[in-house]
Amino acid sequence: MGKFPEGFLWGGATAANQLEGGYLEDGKGLSVPDMIKGGTVSTPRVITSTVHEGEYYPSHVAIDHYHRWKEDIALFAEMGFTCYRLSINWGRIFPNGDDAEPNQAGIEFYRGIFEECRAHGIEPLVTLSHYELPYHLAKEYGGWINRKLIDLFVRYAELCFTEYRGLVKLWLTFNEINCLCAPFGNVMGGGILPPGDNVPLAYGDPHAMAWDDPSKRYQALHHQFVASALAVQAAHRIDPANKVGCMIASRAVYPYCCRPEDVLLAQDTVRMATYYCGDVHVRGAYPRWAPRFWRDHGIEFVREPGDDAVLAAGPVDFFSFSYYKSSTVTTDPSVPIAGGNVFYDDAKNPYLEVSDWGWAIDPKGLRWLLNELSDRYQCPLMVVENGLGAADTVEKDGSIHDPYRIDYLRDHIEQMAEAIDDGVDLMGYTMWGPIDLVSAGTGEMKKRYGFIYVDKNNDGTGDLHRARKDSFYWYKKVIASNGEELG
């Protein structure tokens, strides 16, 4: 097994809408997640057109990081974090997204967090857009299908680069931007709102999918590409020390068997799962096979004169991605489909175990993916989300034993080391999420990822106290040994 390089970035990753709370405090405006209520695997989340009084919206309090951030960062520092990936909620900076002036209280809130990270020797890695579009931009502009959002985003990004110059030098533009390639990316990724009230957001739900328009999704995605490229250029202009990455939801994709139809389907799937967006971000142009994809799927969208030049001029400095699972695909309708909260019509892979939520556990798939990405893009890579959602048990003495989480992370870290030995330029690892937070997919608290337990239940009850799990102490040893002590 290879060794991790000196200066490798170790830490964890969160998103503002899943942990901050304080959803209307100190001048913050509504964001799209603030309009999404309830939800478990068996009772899908729904989006409302107004906030329904007396009903449970998970993001409104989340885990109250807004009032507890010093305590939480101190716990990250105790583990030895050298990097912390977090997001800025656009609505804290510009409450409506198009305000004439920014909200100074929001600017200062994040400044305090970045200064606290620096005081603990933690490098902030900041995502500018992590499913936190101001609701006003979704409702009044139609979300990212409106080209006006490009200028609004760039203005927001430029303000962040200017205000936090010297505090933040690692940035990501859009979280899992490729979610717009699938129908469930409509709302969270694109801010494209459904008609009506109480609309389900579950992947595959006929009511949730009925209003989907692929052309609108790919138009929104194109606008985000242009906005990202312009933001990269602005970041470099405002502070040459800035490094900006993309963030892609990635997974290893296998054919179910060696039938040529399955092999071709796996090739097409990984292209759209990773390479469609990755090529635009890193190579500065749509892949050669994109026109046929658009034609075959009846996708039409507008590319203004000059857009291609903007994309070519704004490639990212590094490629970051999330990896939780692999997918197995087949054209054979008789093959059983994986169950649980998996988001894709994956075939059951007989060689892999699955998580409590049905996600295939595949550490070696991470090594495969790292090598594929390294060969294709030949730039630094970073794993910025990877973790195991599981139901934890608090013992009578308050301890939380989570060997399953340790096993999952150990196995993935071992495969990262193997990829480094293969020659992959891997700059860091921020697992998801170091502290229990609200699930983006289901709205649950029961689906826990953290090294730090938060006392909160699916219905919002709980006193929010923090507690260290066994994995907390394990990860502390991993970081202190730079990945050598994994036992």
Short mmCIF file of C-alpha atoms in Angstrom, two decimals:
data_model
loop_
_atom_site.label_atom_id
_atom_site.label_comp_id
_atom_site.label_asym_id
_atom_site.label_seq_id
_atom_site.Cartn_x
_atom_site.Cartn_y
_atom_site.Cartn_z
CA MET A 1 0.00 0.00 0.00
CA GLY A 2 1.26 3.46 -0.90
CA LYS A 3 1.84 6.33 1.51
CA PHE A 4 0.05 9.65 1.63
CA PRO A 5 2.21 12.61 0.59
CA GLU A 6 3.43 15.23 3.02
CA GLY A 7 0.87 18.02 3.28
CA PHE A 8 -2.05 15.77 2.36
CA LEU A 9 -5.29 17.45 3.43
CA TRP A 10 -7.34 15.48 5.96
CA GLY A 11 -10.75 16.57 7.20
CA GLY A 12 -14.49 16.49 6.71
CA ALA A 13 -17.20 18.10 4.60
CA THR A 14 -20.56 19.73 5.36
CA ALA A 15 -23.17 21.93 3.67
CA ALA A 16 -24.73 25.05 5.17
CA ASN A 17 -28.34 23.99 4.55
CA GLN A 18 -27.77 20.67 6.30
CA LEU A 19 -26.14 21.91 9.50
CA GLU A 20 -26.42 25.67 10.09
CA GLY A 21 -30.05 26.33 10.95
CA GLY A 22 -30.76 29.95 11.86
CA TYR A 23 -32.69 30.05 8.62
CA LEU A 24 -33.95 33.63 8.90
CA GLU A 25 -31.52 35.04 11.47
CA ASP A 26 -29.41 38.17 11.07
CA GLY A 27 -30.84 39.12 7.71
CA LYS A 28 -30.63 35.76 5.92
CA GLY A 29 -33.21 35.19 3.18
CA LEU A 30 -35.08 32.02 2.32
CA SER A 31 -33.22 29.43 0.27
CA VAL A 32 -34.70 26.57 -1.75
CA PRO A 33 -33.96 23.93 0.97
CA ASP A 34 -35.86 26.09 3.47
CA MET A 35 -39.03 25.24 1.52
CA ILE A 36 -38.55 21.46 1.76
CA LYS A 37 -40.32 19.79 4.66
CA GLY A 38 -40.33 16.45 6.44
CA GLY A 39 -39.26 13.19 4.96
CA THR A 40 -37.88 9.74 5.58
CA VAL A 41 -37.17 6.88 3.19
CA SER A 42 -40.81 5.74 3.52
CA THR A 43 -42.27 9.28 3.59
CA PRO A 44 -40.55 11.32 0.89
CA ARG A 45 -39.77 14.98 1.25
CA VAL A 46 -42.02 17.55 -0.40
CA ILE A 47 -41.45 21.14 -1.49
CA THR A 48 -43.97 23.78 -0.54
CA SER A 49 -44.70 27.13 -2.17
CA THR A 50 -44.84 28.87 1.22
CA VAL A 51 -43.55 27.93 4.66
CA HIS A 52 -46.37 26.06 6.40
CA GLU A 53 -46.54 27.17 10.01
CA GLY A 54 -46.34 24.38 12.57
CA GLU A 55 -44.81 21.85 10.14
CA TYR A 56 -41.28 20.46 10.27
CA TYR A 57 -38.68 21.82 7.86
CA PRO A 58 -35.33 20.15 8.67
CA SER A 59 -33.11 23.01 7.45
CA HIS A 60 -34.73 25.64 9.66
CA VAL A 61 -32.82 24.48 12.73
CA ALA A 62 -30.72 21.64 11.27
CA ILE A 63 -28.12 20.97 13.99
CA ASP A 64 -27.91 24.64 15.03
CA HIS A 65 -24.33 25.07 13.86
CA TYR A 66 -25.17 28.76 13.44
CA HIS A 67 -24.98 29.15 17.21
CA ARG A 68 -22.52 26.32 17.95
CA TRP A 69 -19.86 26.73 15.26
CA LYS A 70 -17.01 27.42 17.68
CA GLU A 71 -17.79 24.23 19.59
CA ASP A 72 -18.00 22.22 16.37
CA ILE A 73 -14.79 23.60 14.89
CA ALA A 74 -13.01 22.89 18.19
CA LEU A 75 -14.10 19.26 17.87
CA PHE A 76 -12.78 19.14 14.29
CA ALA A 77 -9.51 20.60 15.52
CA GLU A 78 -9.36 17.99 18.29
CA MET A 79 -9.43 15.31 15.60
CA GLY A 80 -6.54 17.09 13.90
CA PHE A 81 -8.31 18.34 10.77
CA THR A 82 -6.02 20.11 8.34
CA CYS A 83 -8.90 20.92 6.00
CA TYR A 84 -12.60 21.62 6.46
CA ARG A 85 -14.93 21.74 3.48
CA LEU A 86 -18.01 23.89 4.08
CA SER A 87 -20.36 26.00 2.02
CA ILE A 88 -21.48 29.60 2.12
CA ASN A 89 -25.23 30.02 2.01
CA TRP A 90 -25.75 32.56 -0.77
CA GLY A 91 -28.86 33.88 1.03
CA ARG A 92 -26.78 34.96 4.04
CA ILE A 93 -24.69 37.19 1.77
CA PHE A 94 -27.43 38.39 -0.59
CA PRO A 95 -30.77 37.51 1.07
CA ASN A 96 -32.73 37.53 -2.21
CA GLY A 97 -29.80 36.84 -4.49
CA ASP A 98 -30.29 40.07 -6.45
CA ASP A 99 -30.07 42.64 -3.62
CA ALA A 100 -28.36 45.94 -4.33
CA GLU A 101 -26.17 45.57 -1.24
CA PRO A 102 -24.86 42.52 0.63
CA ASN A 103 -25.85 41.55 4.16
CA GLN A 104 -22.91 42.50 6.35
CA ALA A 105 -23.98 40.20 9.18
CA GLY A 106 -23.73 37.22 6.82
CA ILE A 107 -20.30 38.31 5.61
CA GLU A 108 -19.05 38.57 9.17
CA PHE A 109 -20.54 35.21 10.18
CA TYR A 110 -18.42 33.36 7.65
CA ARG A 111 -15.40 35.54 8.33
CA GLY A 112 -15.56 34.39 11.95
CA ILE A 113 -15.69 30.75 10.88
CA PHE A 114 -12.72 31.10 8.52
CA GLU A 115 -10.67 32.94 11.14
CA GLU A 116 -11.48 30.23 13.69
CA CYS A 117 -10.40 27.53 11.24
CA ARG A 118 -7.14 29.35 10.59
CA ALA A 119 -6.53 29.72 14.33
CA HIS A 120 -6.72 25.92 14.60
CA GLY A 121 -4.48 25.31 11.57
CA ILE A 122 -7.42 24.18 9.41
CA GLU A 123 -7.48 25.10 5.71
CA PRO A 124 -11.03 26.10 4.65
CA LEU A 125 -12.26 24.59 1.38
CA VAL A 126 -15.33 26.62 0.49
CA THR A 127 -18.19 25.69 -1.82
CA LEU A 128 -19.98 28.70 -3.25
CA SER A 129 -23.19 26.88 -4.23
CA HIS A 130 -24.19 23.71 -2.36
CA TYR A 131 -27.93 23.45 -3.13
CA GLU A 132 -28.46 26.83 -1.43
CA LEU A 133 -29.99 28.98 -4.16
CA PRO A 134 -31.95 31.93 -2.74
CA TYR A 135 -35.64 31.07 -3.06
CA HIS A 136 -36.38 34.44 -4.63
CA LEU A 137 -34.17 33.53 -7.60
CA ALA A 138 -36.03 30.27 -8.03
CA LYS A 139 -39.52 31.74 -7.68
CA GLU A 140 -39.12 35.01 -9.58
CA TYR A 141 -36.43 34.10 -12.12
CA GLY A 142 -37.18 30.41 -12.72
CA GLY A 143 -33.88 29.31 -11.24
CA TRP A 144 -30.85 28.58 -13.37
CA ILE A 145 -32.84 28.36 -16.60
CA ASN A 146 -32.64 32.16 -16.49
CA ARG A 147 -29.36 33.49 -17.87
CA LYS A 148 -29.53 36.48 -15.51
CA LEU A 149 -28.35 34.19 -12.70
CA ILE A 150 -24.89 34.04 -14.29
CA ASP A 151 -24.15 37.68 -13.49
CA LEU A 152 -25.77 37.43 -10.06
CA PHE A 153 -23.64 34.40 -9.16
CA VAL A 154 -20.43 35.98 -10.43
CA ARG A 155 -21.14 39.12 -8.38
CA TYR A 156 -21.68 36.96 -5.29
CA ALA A 157 -18.52 34.95 -6.00
CA GLU A 158 -16.41 38.07 -6.55
CA LEU A 159 -17.58 39.49 -3.24
CA CYS A 160 -16.59 36.27 -1.45
CA PHE A 161 -13.17 36.17 -3.14
CA THR A 162 -12.60 39.80 -2.12
CA GLU A 163 -13.94 39.65 1.45
CA TYR A 164 -12.12 36.43 2.32
CA ARG A 165 -8.86 37.04 0.50
CA GLY A 166 -6.09 35.62 2.65
CA LEU A 167 -8.51 33.52 4.71
CA VAL A 168 -9.70 31.18 1.96
CA LYS A 169 -7.64 30.04 -1.01
CA LEU A 170 -9.36 26.75 -1.90
CA TRP A 171 -12.77 27.08 -3.56
CA LEU A 172 -15.38 24.94 -5.30
CA THR A 173 -18.01 26.53 -7.53
CA PHE A 174 -21.06 24.20 -7.71
CA ASN A 175 -21.59 21.12 -5.57
CA GLU A 176 -22.35 17.95 -7.56
CA ILE A 177 -23.18 20.06 -10.59
CA ASN A 178 -23.97 16.93 -12.58
CA CYS A 179 -27.11 16.33 -10.48
CA LEU A 180 -28.84 18.42 -13.17
CA CYS A 181 -28.30 15.55 -15.59
CA ALA A 182 -31.05 13.66 -13.71
CA PRO A 183 -34.66 14.66 -12.94
CA PHE A 184 -34.13 14.88 -9.18
CA GLY A 185 -31.62 17.67 -9.80
CA ASN A 186 -34.40 20.01 -10.89
CA VAL A 187 -35.10 21.60 -7.54
CA MET A 188 -31.93 21.27 -5.47
CA GLY A 189 -29.43 21.72 -8.27
CA GLY A 190 -31.26 24.04 -10.62
CA GLY A 191 -33.78 25.88 -8.52
CA ILE A 192 -36.43 24.85 -11.05
CA LEU A 193 -39.60 24.75 -9.01
CA PRO A 194 -42.57 22.46 -9.63
CA PRO A 195 -46.08 23.86 -10.04
CA GLY A 196 -48.30 23.72 -6.98
CA ASP A 197 -47.72 23.02 -3.31
CA ASN A 198 -46.61 19.89 -1.39
CA VAL A 199 -44.94 18.36 -4.46
CA PRO A 200 -42.98 15.13 -3.73
CA LEU A 201 -39.26 15.20 -4.50
CA ALA A 202 -38.62 11.45 -4.43
CA TYR A 203 -36.65 10.06 -7.36
CA GLY A 204 -38.95 7.90 -9.46
CA ASP A 205 -42.17 9.28 -7.96
CA PRO A 206 -44.53 9.86 -10.91
CA HIS A 207 -45.76 13.15 -9.44
CA ALA A 208 -42.20 14.32 -8.92
CA MET A 209 -41.10 13.39 -12.43
CA ALA A 210 -44.20 14.45 -14.39
CA TRP A 211 -43.14 18.08 -14.73
CA ASP A 212 -39.50 17.35 -15.63
CA ASP A 213 -38.18 19.02 -18.80
CA PRO A 214 -34.68 17.80 -19.78
CA SER A 215 -34.11 20.78 -22.05
CA LYS A 216 -34.63 23.13 -19.11
CA ARG A 217 -32.27 21.11 -16.94
CA TYR A 218 -29.50 21.20 -19.53
CA GLN A 219 -30.08 24.88 -20.14
CA ALA A 220 -29.68 25.47 -16.41
CA LEU A 221 -26.55 23.31 -16.40
CA HIS A 222 -25.05 25.28 -19.29
CA HIS A 223 -25.62 28.53 -17.42
CA GLN A 224 -23.87 27.07 -14.38
CA PHE A 225 -20.92 26.03 -16.54
CA VAL A 226 -20.56 29.59 -17.84
CA ALA A 227 -20.95 31.03 -14.33
CA SER A 228 -18.34 28.62 -12.98
CA ALA A 229 -15.82 29.49 -15.69
CA LEU A 230 -16.29 33.21 -15.08
CA ALA A 231 -15.92 32.65 -11.33
CA VAL A 232 -12.65 30.75 -11.85
CA GLN A 233 -11.28 33.67 -13.85
CA ALA A 234 -12.41 36.13 -11.18
CA ALA A 235 -10.83 34.07 -8.39
CA HIS A 236 -7.46 34.05 -10.15
CA ARG A 237 -7.69 37.77 -10.91
CA ILE A 238 -8.62 38.80 -7.35
CA ASP A 239 -6.03 36.58 -5.67
CA PRO A 240 -3.48 34.57 -7.70
CA ALA A 241 -3.10 32.27 -4.69
CA ASN A 242 -6.66 31.00 -5.17
CA LYS A 243 -7.20 27.48 -6.45
CA VAL A 244 -10.67 26.60 -7.72
CA GLY A 245 -12.07 23.14 -8.28
CA CYS A 246 -15.19 21.57 -9.67
CA MET A 247 -17.25 19.07 -7.69
CA ILE A 248 -18.84 16.07 -9.40
CA ALA A 249 -21.03 13.32 -7.93
CA SER A 250 -19.05 10.32 -9.16
CA ARG A 251 -19.25 6.58 -8.94
CA ALA A 252 -17.66 3.52 -10.46
CA VAL A 253 -19.99 2.01 -13.07
CA TYR A 254 -19.88 -1.65 -14.04
CA PRO A 255 -21.72 -3.71 -16.66
CA TYR A 256 -23.77 -6.42 -14.99
CA CYS A 257 -22.23 -8.96 -17.35
CA CYS A 258 -20.07 -9.07 -20.47
CA ARG A 259 -23.03 -8.79 -22.86
CA PRO A 260 -22.02 -6.03 -25.28
CA GLU A 261 -25.28 -4.19 -24.56
CA ASP A 262 -24.41 -4.00 -20.86
CA VAL A 263 -20.85 -2.87 -21.59
CA LEU A 264 -22.10 -0.08 -23.85
CA LEU A 265 -24.68 0.96 -21.24
CA ALA A 266 -21.95 1.14 -18.58
CA GLN A 267 -19.86 3.30 -20.89
CA ASP A 268 -22.76 5.67 -21.55
CA THR A 269 -23.62 5.79 -17.85
CA VAL A 270 -20.15 6.78 -16.65
CA ARG A 271 -19.96 9.37 -19.40
CA MET A 272 -23.08 11.11 -18.15
CA ALA A 273 -22.36 10.39 -14.49
CA THR A 274 -18.95 12.02 -14.55
CA TYR A 275 -17.36 12.95 -17.87
CA TYR A 276 -20.03 15.23 -19.34
CA CYS A 277 -19.54 17.82 -16.58
CA GLY A 278 -15.92 16.95 -15.89
CA ASP A 279 -14.88 17.64 -19.47
CA VAL A 280 -16.48 21.09 -19.48
CA HIS A 281 -14.87 22.02 -16.17
CA VAL A 282 -11.37 20.62 -16.79
CA ARG A 283 -11.02 20.59 -20.59
CA GLY A 284 -13.07 23.72 -21.16
CA ALA A 285 -15.38 22.19 -23.76
CA TYR A 286 -18.28 19.80 -24.15
CA PRO A 287 -17.21 16.22 -24.97
CA ARG A 288 -17.27 15.16 -28.63
CA TRP A 289 -20.20 12.78 -28.04
CA ALA A 290 -22.43 15.41 -26.40
CA PRO A 291 -24.24 16.47 -29.64
CA ARG A 292 -25.44 12.93 -30.26
CA PHE A 293 -26.62 12.65 -26.65
CA TRP A 294 -28.62 15.87 -27.00
CA ARG A 295 -30.10 14.72 -30.31
CA ASP A 296 -31.01 11.23 -29.08
CA HIS A 297 -32.77 12.64 -26.00
CA GLY A 298 -34.50 15.57 -27.68
CA ILE A 299 -32.52 18.10 -25.66
CA GLU A 300 -32.33 21.65 -26.98
CA PHE A 301 -30.82 24.64 -25.21
CA VAL A 302 -29.30 28.00 -26.09
CA ARG A 303 -25.55 28.60 -26.17
CA GLU A 304 -24.88 32.28 -26.69
CA PRO A 305 -22.03 33.48 -28.95
CA GLY A 306 -18.94 33.68 -26.80
CA ASP A 307 -20.00 31.00 -24.32
CA ASP A 308 -17.58 28.43 -25.73
CA ALA A 309 -14.72 30.93 -25.39
CA VAL A 310 -15.68 31.58 -21.76
CA LEU A 311 -15.64 27.84 -21.00
CA ALA A 312 -12.25 27.45 -22.66
CA ALA A 313 -10.83 30.35 -20.64
CA GLY A 314 -12.07 29.13 -17.25
CA PRO A 315 -10.88 25.58 -16.59
CA VAL A 316 -10.62 24.55 -12.94
CA ASP A 317 -7.35 23.98 -11.09
CA PHE A 318 -8.32 20.64 -9.60
CA PHE A 319 -11.06 18.01 -9.87
CA SER A 320 -12.98 17.17 -6.70
CA PHE A 321 -15.74 14.62 -6.38
CA SER A 322 -18.00 12.65 -4.08
CA TYR A 323 -17.85 8.87 -3.91
CA TYR A 324 -20.21 6.77 -1.83
CA LYS A 325 -21.00 3.74 -3.97
CA SER A 326 -20.62 2.03 -7.29
CA SER A 327 -23.39 1.27 -9.78
CA THR A 328 -24.03 -1.87 -11.78
CA VAL A 329 -26.15 -1.48 -14.91
CA THR A 330 -27.88 -3.82 -17.31
CA THR A 331 -30.29 -3.83 -20.22
CA ASP A 332 -31.81 -7.10 -18.98
CA PRO A 333 -35.19 -6.33 -17.32
CA SER A 334 -35.17 -9.66 -15.48
CA VAL A 335 -32.17 -8.67 -13.31
CA PRO A 336 -33.26 -7.54 -9.80
CA ILE A 337 -32.93 -3.83 -9.08
CA ALA A 338 -31.26 -2.67 -5.86
CA GLY A 339 -33.64 -1.41 -3.19
CA GLY A 340 -33.41 1.43 -0.71
CA ASN A 341 -32.57 5.09 -1.17
CA VAL A 342 -30.18 4.63 -4.13
CA PHE A 343 -31.39 7.31 -6.62
CA TYR A 344 -30.51 5.15 -9.62
CA ASP A 345 -31.96 1.99 -11.17
CA ASP A 346 -28.90 -0.03 -10.19
CA ALA A 347 -28.83 -3.77 -10.66
CA LYS A 348 -27.92 -5.74 -7.56
CA ASN A 349 -24.21 -6.49 -7.59
CA PRO A 350 -23.82 -9.99 -6.06
CA TYR A 351 -20.23 -9.28 -5.04
CA LEU A 352 -20.91 -6.26 -2.84
CA GLU A 353 -22.45 -5.62 0.57
CA VAL A 354 -24.86 -2.71 0.94
CA SER A 355 -25.46 -0.04 3.56
CA ASP A 356 -28.62 0.29 5.66
CA TRP A 357 -29.92 2.57 2.90
CA GLY A 358 -29.13 0.14 0.06
CA TRP A 359 -25.95 1.78 -1.23
CA ALA A 360 -23.34 -0.65 -2.58
CA ILE A 361 -20.15 -0.57 -0.47
CA ASP A 362 -17.25 -0.68 -2.91
CA PRO A 363 -13.86 0.66 -1.77
CA LYS A 364 -12.00 -0.82 -4.74
CA GLY A 365 -14.37 1.07 -7.00
CA LEU A 366 -12.85 4.26 -5.57
CA ARG A 367 -9.38 3.16 -6.67
CA TRP A 368 -10.76 2.35 -10.13
CA LEU A 369 -12.40 5.76 -10.35
CA LEU A 370 -9.31 7.64 -9.14
CA ASN A 371 -7.22 6.00 -11.84
CA GLU A 372 -9.82 6.70 -14.53
CA LEU A 373 -10.08 10.36 -13.54
CA SER A 374 -6.32 10.74 -13.32
CA ASP A 375 -5.83 9.27 -16.79
CA ARG A 376 -8.55 11.42 -18.33
CA TYR A 377 -7.87 14.78 -16.71
CA GLN A 378 -4.21 14.69 -15.60
CA CYS A 379 -4.77 17.23 -12.84
CA PRO A 380 -4.83 17.09 -9.03
CA LEU A 381 -7.80 15.19 -7.60
CA MET A 382 -9.55 15.45 -4.25
CA VAL A 383 -12.15 13.23 -2.62
CA VAL A 384 -14.44 15.76 -0.92
CA GLU A 385 -17.31 13.48 0.08
CA ASN A 386 -17.20 9.82 1.13
CA GLY A 387 -18.95 8.21 4.04
CA LEU A 388 -21.41 5.70 5.41
CA GLY A 389 -24.94 6.62 6.38
CA ALA A 390 -25.96 4.35 9.24
CA ALA A 391 -28.29 4.17 12.25
CA ASP A 392 -26.20 4.57 15.41
CA THR A 393 -27.11 3.38 18.92
CA VAL A 394 -26.34 5.40 22.04
CA GLU A 395 -25.45 3.07 24.89
CA LYS A 396 -26.66 3.58 28.45
CA ASP A 397 -23.31 5.12 29.39
CA GLY A 398 -23.54 7.55 26.48
CA SER A 399 -20.94 5.85 24.31
CA ILE A 400 -21.50 5.23 20.59
CA HIS A 401 -19.75 2.24 19.07
CA ASP A 402 -19.60 2.44 15.27
CA PRO A 403 -17.13 -0.18 13.99
CA TYR A 404 -19.09 -0.37 10.71
CA ARG A 405 -18.20 3.28 9.99
CA ILE A 406 -14.55 2.70 10.86
CA ASP A 407 -14.45 -0.35 8.57
CA TYR A 408 -16.04 1.56 5.69
CA LEU A 409 -13.67 4.53 5.94
CA ARG A 410 -10.58 2.40 6.57
CA ASP A 411 -11.25 0.34 3.46
CA HIS A 412 -11.71 3.45 1.30
CA ILE A 413 -8.61 5.16 2.70
CA GLU A 414 -6.59 2.02 1.94
CA GLN A 415 -7.75 2.17 -1.67
CA MET A 416 -6.83 5.85 -1.89
CA ALA A 417 -3.32 4.89 -0.78
CA GLU A 418 -3.24 2.22 -3.48
CA ALA A 419 -4.27 4.81 -6.07
CA ILE A 420 -1.50 7.13 -4.91
CA ASP A 421 0.92 4.23 -5.39
CA ASP A 422 -0.55 3.87 -8.89
CA GLY A 423 0.63 7.43 -9.56
CA VAL A 424 -2.59 9.36 -8.91
CA ASP A 425 -2.08 12.98 -7.79
CA LEU A 426 -4.47 13.03 -4.81
CA MET A 427 -4.34 16.22 -2.75
CA GLY A 428 -6.81 15.52 0.04
CA TYR A 429 -9.77 13.76 1.61
CA THR A 430 -12.74 15.36 3.38
CA MET A 431 -15.17 12.65 4.41
CA TRP A 432 -18.92 13.32 4.62
CA GLY A 433 -19.93 14.50 7.14
CA PRO A 434 -17.80 14.67 10.28
CA ILE A 435 -20.76 15.65 12.43
CA ASP A 436 -24.28 14.22 12.13
CA LEU A 437 -26.45 16.47 9.98
CA VAL A 438 -29.68 16.51 8.02
CA SER A 439 -29.75 14.16 5.02
CA ALA A 440 -30.08 16.05 1.73
CA GLY A 441 -31.85 13.14 0.09
CA THR A 442 -34.35 12.17 2.76
CA GLY A 443 -34.37 14.92 5.40
CA GLU A 444 -33.54 12.36 8.09
CA MET A 445 -31.31 12.57 11.11
CA LYS A 446 -31.38 8.80 11.57
CA LYS A 447 -29.08 8.43 8.56
CA ARG A 448 -25.91 9.40 10.39
CA TYR A 449 -22.44 9.88 8.92
CA GLY A 450 -20.55 11.68 11.65
CA PHE A 451 -17.70 11.05 14.01
CA ILE A 452 -19.66 13.41 16.26
CA TYR A 453 -23.15 12.40 17.39
CA VAL A 454 -25.85 15.08 17.51
CA ASP A 455 -28.89 14.43 19.68
CA LYS A 456 -31.68 15.04 17.20
CA ASN A 457 -34.38 12.78 15.79
CA ASN A 458 -36.19 12.60 12.47
CA ASP A 459 -39.08 14.67 13.86
CA GLY A 460 -36.76 17.44 15.07
CA THR A 461 -36.83 16.52 18.76
CA GLY A 462 -33.61 16.30 20.80
CA ASP A 463 -31.39 18.66 22.75
CA LEU A 464 -28.66 18.86 20.03
CA HIS A 465 -25.82 17.99 22.41
CA ARG A 466 -22.66 16.69 20.76
CA ALA A 467 -20.90 13.42 21.68
CA ARG A 468 -17.78 11.70 20.35
CA LYS A 469 -18.25 8.29 18.73
CA ASP A 470 -15.55 5.60 18.65
CA SER A 471 -14.77 6.65 15.09
CA PHE A 472 -13.81 10.13 16.38
CA TYR A 473 -10.78 8.72 18.16
CA TRP A 474 -9.96 6.40 15.24
CA TYR A 475 -9.91 9.24 12.70
CA LYS A 476 -7.73 11.32 15.04
CA LYS A 477 -5.10 8.56 14.85
CA VAL A 478 -5.45 8.32 11.08
CA ILE A 479 -4.75 12.02 10.66
CA ALA A 480 -1.91 12.10 13.19
CA SER A 481 -0.17 9.26 11.33
CA ASN A 482 -0.91 10.73 7.88
CA GLY A 483 -2.94 7.66 6.97
CA GLU A 484 -0.51 5.03 8.17
CA GLU A 485 -2.34 3.96 11.34
CA LEU A 486 -5.66 2.53 10.16
CA GLY A 487 -6.19 -0.21 12.74
#
